[in-house]
mmCIF file of C-alpha atoms in Angstrom:
data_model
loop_
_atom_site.group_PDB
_atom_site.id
_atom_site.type_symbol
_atom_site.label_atom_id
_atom_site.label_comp_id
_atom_site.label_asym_id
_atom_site.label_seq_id
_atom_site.Cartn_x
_atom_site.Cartn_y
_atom_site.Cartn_z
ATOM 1 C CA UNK A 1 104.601 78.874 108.664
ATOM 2 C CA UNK A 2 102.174 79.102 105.694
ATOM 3 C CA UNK A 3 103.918 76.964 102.859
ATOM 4 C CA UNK A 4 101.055 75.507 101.612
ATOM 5 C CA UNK A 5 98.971 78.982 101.489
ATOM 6 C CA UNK A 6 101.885 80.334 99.199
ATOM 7 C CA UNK A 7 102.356 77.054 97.412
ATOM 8 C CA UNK A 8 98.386 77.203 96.495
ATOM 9 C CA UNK A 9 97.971 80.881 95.482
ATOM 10 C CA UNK A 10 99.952 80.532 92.825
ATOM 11 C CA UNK A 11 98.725 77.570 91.464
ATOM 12 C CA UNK A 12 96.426 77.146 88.520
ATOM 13 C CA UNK A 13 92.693 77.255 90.349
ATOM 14 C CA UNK A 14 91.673 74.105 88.614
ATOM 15 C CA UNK A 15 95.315 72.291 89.277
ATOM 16 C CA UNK A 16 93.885 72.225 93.090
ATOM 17 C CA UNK A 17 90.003 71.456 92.109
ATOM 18 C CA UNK A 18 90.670 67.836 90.690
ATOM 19 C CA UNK A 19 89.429 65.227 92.567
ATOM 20 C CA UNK A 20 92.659 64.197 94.220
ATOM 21 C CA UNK A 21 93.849 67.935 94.955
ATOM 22 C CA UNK A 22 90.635 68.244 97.233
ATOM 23 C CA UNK A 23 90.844 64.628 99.220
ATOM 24 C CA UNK A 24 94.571 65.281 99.827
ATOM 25 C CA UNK A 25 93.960 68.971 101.097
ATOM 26 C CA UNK A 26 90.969 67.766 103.100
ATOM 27 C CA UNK A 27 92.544 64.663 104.498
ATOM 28 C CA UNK A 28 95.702 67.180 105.695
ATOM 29 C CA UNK A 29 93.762 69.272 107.702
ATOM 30 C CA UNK A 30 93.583 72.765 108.620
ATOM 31 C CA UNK A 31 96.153 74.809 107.079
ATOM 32 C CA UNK A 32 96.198 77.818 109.525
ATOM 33 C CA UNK A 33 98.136 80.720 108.114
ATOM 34 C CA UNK A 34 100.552 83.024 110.250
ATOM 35 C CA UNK A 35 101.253 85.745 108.213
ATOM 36 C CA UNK A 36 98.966 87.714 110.010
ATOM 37 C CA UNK A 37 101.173 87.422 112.973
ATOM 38 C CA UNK A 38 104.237 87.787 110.917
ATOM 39 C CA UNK A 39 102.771 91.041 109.374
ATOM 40 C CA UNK A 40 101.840 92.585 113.008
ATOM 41 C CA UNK A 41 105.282 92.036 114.706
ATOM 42 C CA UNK A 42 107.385 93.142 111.413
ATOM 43 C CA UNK A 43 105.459 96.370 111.050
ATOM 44 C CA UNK A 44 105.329 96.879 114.933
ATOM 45 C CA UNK A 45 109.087 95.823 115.043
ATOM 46 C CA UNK A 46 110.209 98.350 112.555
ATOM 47 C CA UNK A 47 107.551 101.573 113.667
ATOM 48 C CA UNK A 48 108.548 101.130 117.397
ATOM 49 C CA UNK A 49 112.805 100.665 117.160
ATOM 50 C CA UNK A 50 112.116 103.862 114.452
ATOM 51 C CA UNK A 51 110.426 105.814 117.394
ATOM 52 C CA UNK A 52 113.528 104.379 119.699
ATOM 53 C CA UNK A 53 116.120 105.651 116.885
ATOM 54 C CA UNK A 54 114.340 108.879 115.453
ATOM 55 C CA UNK A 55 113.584 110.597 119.925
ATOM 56 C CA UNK A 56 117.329 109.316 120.464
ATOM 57 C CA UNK A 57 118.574 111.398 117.289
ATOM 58 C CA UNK A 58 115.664 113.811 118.170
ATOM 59 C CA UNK A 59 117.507 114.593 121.778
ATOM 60 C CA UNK A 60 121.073 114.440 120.335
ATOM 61 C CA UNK A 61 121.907 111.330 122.068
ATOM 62 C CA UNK A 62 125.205 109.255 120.921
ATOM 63 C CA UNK A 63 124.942 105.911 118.682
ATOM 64 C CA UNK A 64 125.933 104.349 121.147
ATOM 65 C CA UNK A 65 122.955 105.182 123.099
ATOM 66 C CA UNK A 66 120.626 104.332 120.261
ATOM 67 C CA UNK A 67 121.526 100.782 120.119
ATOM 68 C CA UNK A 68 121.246 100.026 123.314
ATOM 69 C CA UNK A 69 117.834 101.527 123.752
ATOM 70 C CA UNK A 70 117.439 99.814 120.384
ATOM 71 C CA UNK A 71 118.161 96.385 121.626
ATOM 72 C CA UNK A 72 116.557 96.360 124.505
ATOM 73 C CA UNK A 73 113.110 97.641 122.420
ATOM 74 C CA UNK A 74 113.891 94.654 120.288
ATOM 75 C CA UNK A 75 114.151 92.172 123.099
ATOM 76 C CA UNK A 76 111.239 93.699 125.737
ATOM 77 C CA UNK A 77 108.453 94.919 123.385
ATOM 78 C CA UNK A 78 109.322 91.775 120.981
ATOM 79 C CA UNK A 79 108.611 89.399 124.225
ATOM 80 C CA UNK A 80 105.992 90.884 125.411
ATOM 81 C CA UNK A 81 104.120 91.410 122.189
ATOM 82 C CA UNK A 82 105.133 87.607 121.371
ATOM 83 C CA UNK A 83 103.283 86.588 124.959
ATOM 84 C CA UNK A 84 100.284 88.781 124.430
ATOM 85 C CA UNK A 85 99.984 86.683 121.130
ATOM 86 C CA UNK A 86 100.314 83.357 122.859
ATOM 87 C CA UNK A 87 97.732 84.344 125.526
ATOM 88 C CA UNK A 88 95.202 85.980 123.466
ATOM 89 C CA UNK A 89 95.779 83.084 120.776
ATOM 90 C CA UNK A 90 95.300 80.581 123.317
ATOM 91 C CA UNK A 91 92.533 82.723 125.041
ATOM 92 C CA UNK A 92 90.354 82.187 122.032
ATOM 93 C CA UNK A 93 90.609 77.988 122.190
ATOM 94 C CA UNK A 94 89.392 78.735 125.624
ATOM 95 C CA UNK A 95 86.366 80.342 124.419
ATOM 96 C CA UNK A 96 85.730 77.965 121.498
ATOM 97 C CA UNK A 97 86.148 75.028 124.417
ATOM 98 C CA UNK A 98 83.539 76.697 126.624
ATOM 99 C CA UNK A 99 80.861 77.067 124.197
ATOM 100 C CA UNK A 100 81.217 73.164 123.088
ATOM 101 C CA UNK A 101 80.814 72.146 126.752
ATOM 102 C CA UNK A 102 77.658 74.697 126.802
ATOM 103 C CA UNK A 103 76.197 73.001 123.512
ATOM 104 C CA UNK A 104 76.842 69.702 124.452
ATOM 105 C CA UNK A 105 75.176 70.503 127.616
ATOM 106 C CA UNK A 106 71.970 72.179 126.064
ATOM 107 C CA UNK A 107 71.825 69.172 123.524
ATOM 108 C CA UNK A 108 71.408 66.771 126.607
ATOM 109 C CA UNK A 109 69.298 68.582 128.409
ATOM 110 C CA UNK A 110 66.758 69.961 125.565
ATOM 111 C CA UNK A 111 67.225 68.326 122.148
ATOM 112 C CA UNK A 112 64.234 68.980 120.506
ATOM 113 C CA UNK A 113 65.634 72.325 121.000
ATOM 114 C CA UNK A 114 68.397 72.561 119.638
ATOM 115 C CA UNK A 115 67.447 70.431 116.842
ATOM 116 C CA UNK A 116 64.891 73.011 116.130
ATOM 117 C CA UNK A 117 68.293 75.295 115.722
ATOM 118 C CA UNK A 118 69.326 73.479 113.619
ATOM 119 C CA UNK A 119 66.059 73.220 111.354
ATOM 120 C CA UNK A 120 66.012 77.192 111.535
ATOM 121 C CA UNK A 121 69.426 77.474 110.833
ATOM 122 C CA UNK A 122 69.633 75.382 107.321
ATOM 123 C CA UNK A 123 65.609 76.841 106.433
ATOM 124 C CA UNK A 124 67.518 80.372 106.355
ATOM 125 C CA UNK A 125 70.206 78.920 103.681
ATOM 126 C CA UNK A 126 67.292 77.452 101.500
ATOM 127 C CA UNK A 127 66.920 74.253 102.623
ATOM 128 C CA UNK A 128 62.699 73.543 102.806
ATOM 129 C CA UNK A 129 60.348 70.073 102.769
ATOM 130 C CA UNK A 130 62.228 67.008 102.946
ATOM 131 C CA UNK A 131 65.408 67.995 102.049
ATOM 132 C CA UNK A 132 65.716 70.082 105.176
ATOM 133 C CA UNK A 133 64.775 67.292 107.524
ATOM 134 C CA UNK A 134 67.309 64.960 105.658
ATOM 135 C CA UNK A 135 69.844 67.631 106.717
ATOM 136 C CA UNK A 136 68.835 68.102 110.118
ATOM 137 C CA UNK A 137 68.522 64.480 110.973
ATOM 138 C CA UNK A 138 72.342 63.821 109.547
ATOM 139 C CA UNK A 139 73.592 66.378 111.448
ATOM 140 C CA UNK A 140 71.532 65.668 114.896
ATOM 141 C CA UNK A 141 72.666 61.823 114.001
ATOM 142 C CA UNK A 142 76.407 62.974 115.593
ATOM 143 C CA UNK A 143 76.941 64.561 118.795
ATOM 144 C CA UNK A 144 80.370 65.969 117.860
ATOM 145 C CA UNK A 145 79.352 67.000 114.460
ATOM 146 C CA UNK A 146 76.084 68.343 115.653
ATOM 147 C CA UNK A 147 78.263 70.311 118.373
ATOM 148 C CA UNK A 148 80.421 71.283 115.713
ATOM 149 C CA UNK A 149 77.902 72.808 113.809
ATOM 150 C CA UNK A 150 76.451 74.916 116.436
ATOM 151 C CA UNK A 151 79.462 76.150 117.105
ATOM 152 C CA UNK A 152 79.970 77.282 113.253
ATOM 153 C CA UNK A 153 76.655 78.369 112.017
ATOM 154 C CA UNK A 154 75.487 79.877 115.843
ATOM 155 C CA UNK A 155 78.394 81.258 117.144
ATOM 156 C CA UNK A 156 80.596 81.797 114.342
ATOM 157 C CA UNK A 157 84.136 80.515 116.118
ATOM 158 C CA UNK A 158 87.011 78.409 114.090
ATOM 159 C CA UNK A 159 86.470 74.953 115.464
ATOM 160 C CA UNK A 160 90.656 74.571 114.713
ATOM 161 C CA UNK A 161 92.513 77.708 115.840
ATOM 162 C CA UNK A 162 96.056 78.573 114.863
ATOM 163 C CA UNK A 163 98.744 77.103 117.355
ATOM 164 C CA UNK A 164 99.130 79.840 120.275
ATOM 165 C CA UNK A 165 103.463 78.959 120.188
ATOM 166 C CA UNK A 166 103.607 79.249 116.697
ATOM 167 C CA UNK A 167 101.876 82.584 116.252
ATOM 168 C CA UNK A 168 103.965 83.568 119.137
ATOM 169 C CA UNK A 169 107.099 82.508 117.734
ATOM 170 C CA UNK A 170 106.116 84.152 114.022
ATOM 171 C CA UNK A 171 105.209 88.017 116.223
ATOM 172 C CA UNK A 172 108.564 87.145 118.157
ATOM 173 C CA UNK A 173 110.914 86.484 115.217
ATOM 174 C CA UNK A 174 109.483 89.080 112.643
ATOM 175 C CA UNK A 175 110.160 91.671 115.430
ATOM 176 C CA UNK A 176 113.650 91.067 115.554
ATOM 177 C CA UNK A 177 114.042 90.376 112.288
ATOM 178 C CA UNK A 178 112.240 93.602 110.586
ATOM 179 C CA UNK A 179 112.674 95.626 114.257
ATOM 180 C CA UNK A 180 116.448 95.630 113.763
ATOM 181 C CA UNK A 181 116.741 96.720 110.125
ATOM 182 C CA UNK A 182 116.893 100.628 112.036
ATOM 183 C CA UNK A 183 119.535 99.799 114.106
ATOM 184 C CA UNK A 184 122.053 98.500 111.250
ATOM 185 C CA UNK A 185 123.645 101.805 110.375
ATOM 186 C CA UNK A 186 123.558 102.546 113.480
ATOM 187 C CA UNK A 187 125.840 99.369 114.166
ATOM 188 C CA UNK A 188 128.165 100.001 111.183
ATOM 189 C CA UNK A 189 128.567 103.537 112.706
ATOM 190 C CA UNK A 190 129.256 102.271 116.054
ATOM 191 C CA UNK A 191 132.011 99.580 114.734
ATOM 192 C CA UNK A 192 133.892 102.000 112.494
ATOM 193 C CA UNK A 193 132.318 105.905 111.996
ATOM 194 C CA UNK A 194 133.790 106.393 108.623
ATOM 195 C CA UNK A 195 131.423 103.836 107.190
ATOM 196 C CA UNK A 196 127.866 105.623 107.725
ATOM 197 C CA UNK A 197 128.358 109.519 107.479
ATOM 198 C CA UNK A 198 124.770 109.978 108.420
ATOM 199 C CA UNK A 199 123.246 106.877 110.200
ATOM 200 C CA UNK A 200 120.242 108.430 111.151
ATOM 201 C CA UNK A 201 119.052 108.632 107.194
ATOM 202 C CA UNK A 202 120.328 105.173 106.280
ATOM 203 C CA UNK A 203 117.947 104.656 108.768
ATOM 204 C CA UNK A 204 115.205 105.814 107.182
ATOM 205 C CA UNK A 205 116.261 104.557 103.688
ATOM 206 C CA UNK A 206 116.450 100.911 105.407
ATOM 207 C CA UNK A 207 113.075 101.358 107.360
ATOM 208 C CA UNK A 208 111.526 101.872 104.083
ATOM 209 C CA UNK A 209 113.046 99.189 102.127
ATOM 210 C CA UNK A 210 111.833 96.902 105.264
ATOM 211 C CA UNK A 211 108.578 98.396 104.873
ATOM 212 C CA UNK A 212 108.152 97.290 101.133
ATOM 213 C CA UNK A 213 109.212 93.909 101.314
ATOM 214 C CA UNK A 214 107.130 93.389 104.674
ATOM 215 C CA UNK A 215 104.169 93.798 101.427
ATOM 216 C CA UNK A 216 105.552 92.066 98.907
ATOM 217 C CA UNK A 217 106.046 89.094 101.520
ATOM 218 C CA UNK A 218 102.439 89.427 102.433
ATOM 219 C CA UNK A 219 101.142 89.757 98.693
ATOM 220 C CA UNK A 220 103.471 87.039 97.508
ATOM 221 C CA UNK A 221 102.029 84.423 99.543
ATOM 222 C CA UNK A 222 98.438 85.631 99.717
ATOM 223 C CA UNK A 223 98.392 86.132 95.847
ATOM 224 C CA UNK A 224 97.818 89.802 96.234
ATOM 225 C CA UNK A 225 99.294 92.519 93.930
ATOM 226 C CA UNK A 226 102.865 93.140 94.658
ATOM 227 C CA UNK A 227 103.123 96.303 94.304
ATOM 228 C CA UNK A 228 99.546 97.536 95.951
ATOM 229 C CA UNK A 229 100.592 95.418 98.303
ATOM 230 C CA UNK A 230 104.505 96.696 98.938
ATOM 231 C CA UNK A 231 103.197 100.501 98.564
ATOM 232 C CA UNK A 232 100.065 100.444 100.764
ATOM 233 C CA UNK A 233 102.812 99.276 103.816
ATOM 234 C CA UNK A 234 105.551 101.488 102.805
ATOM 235 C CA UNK A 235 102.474 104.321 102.996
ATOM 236 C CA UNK A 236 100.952 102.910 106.121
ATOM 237 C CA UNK A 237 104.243 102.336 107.765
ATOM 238 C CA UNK A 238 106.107 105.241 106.776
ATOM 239 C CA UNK A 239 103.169 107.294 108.420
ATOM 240 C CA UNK A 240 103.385 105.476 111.907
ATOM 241 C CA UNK A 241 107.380 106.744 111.537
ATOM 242 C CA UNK A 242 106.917 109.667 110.480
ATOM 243 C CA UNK A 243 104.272 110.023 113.597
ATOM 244 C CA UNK A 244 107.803 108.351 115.318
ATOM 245 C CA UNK A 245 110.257 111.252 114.186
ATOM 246 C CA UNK A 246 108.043 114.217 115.081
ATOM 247 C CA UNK A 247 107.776 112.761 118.261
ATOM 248 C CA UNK A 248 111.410 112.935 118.264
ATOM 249 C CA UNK A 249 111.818 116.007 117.189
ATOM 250 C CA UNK A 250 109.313 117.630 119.585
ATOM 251 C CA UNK A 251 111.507 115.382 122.442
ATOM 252 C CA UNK A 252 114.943 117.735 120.987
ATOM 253 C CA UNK A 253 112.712 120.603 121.990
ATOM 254 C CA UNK A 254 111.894 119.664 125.692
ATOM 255 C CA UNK A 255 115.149 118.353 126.290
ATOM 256 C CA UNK A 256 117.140 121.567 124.791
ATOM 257 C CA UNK A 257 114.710 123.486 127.307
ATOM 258 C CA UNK A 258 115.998 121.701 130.636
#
């Protein structure tokens, strides 16, 4: 879902500057990246089954009992964070197709206005005398580009959005994927309970390994520093599960009490 993000960090910077790197990265297209989406349902996959597995353990409920409420935290809260994705993702080519129709109509109707926007626009990046007016009349010359434009330098919105399936699917998959590493002890334990002697701990050990390479995927394909990278979500996350067990064990308390 982001090969040629990875592909490129770790490149040479001038083996993509030729000539030839540029017109075939240009004449591709967008390359939109989903690790964004990847990151948010991994770490949200992992904290939330943790909070499932650490109140279970916390009340002194049976494996057996964890993995199901396990699995059905996987398949629910993966969903529905998955369609929240889609529609907010797909929410925001709504917007961006709203404000073109609202240019394009304000360019028919008053031109000389919003080529004045466009004057104003390019005199606040430098551009003065006839240089300026050269710019303004190439980009007034094209109704899609000057739409385009306005869109970009007024309102600030990405003209080609990230695919509203595809961001889905990446939240949807890297829940399951990450969300379940809590639950595998727990499934050893449940198939034969000499295997794990204490699930609940292999747990956590697991949790954090997930947490660390949940960075060094992100750092590995954004170029980042591996190990800033690995430690600042082992940190992050381990604090939203930590948060998770003390919930937990505050839940043992109430439920001793009744």
């Amino acid at each position: 879902m982001f090969p040629r993000l990875a592909a490129r960090a770790h490149l040479p910077i001038p083996a993509h500057h030729t000539p030839q790197a540029i017109r075939d990265r240009l004449s591709s297209g967008t390359d939109h990246s989903y690790i964004r989406d990847f990151i948010y349902g991994a770490i949200d996959g992992a904290v939330t089954t943790f909070a499932i597995v650490a109140g279970a353990v916390g009340a002194g409920l049976s494996g057996g009992v964890v993995v199901v409420l396990g699995l059905a935290n996987l398949l629910a809260d993966g969903f529905s964070m998955a369609a929240s994705n889609f529609l907010g993702t797909r929410a925001d080519h709504e917007i961006v197709a709203e404000l073109r129709r609202i240019e394009g109509e304000q360019i028919d109707e008053v031109p000389e206005g919003e080529r004045e926007e466009i004057r104003q626009i390019y005199e606040a990046k430098g551009f003065e005398g006839a240089d300026l007016e050269r710019v303004v009349a190439v980009i007034t010359s094209d109704r899609e580009r000057w739409i385009d434009t306005m869109l970009l330098e007024e309102h600030g919105v990405q003209l080609d959005g990230p695919n509203p399936l595809r961001a889905a699917v990446a939240t949807f998959l890297a829940f399951l994927i990450v969300g379940s590493v809590p639950l595998l002890s727990f499934f050893a334990d449940a198939i034969n309970d000499d295997v794990i002697g204490s699930p609940f701990w292999w747990s956590v050990g697991l949790t954090a390994i997930a947490f660390v390479a949940v960075g060094y995927v992100k750092a590995y394909t954004l170029g980042g520093r591996l190990v800033r990278s690995s430690v600042e979500t082992l940190l992050l996350g381990g604090a939203a599960a930590s948060l998770a067990w003390a919930v937990g064990y505050l839940l043992r308390g109430l439920v001793d009490g009744v």
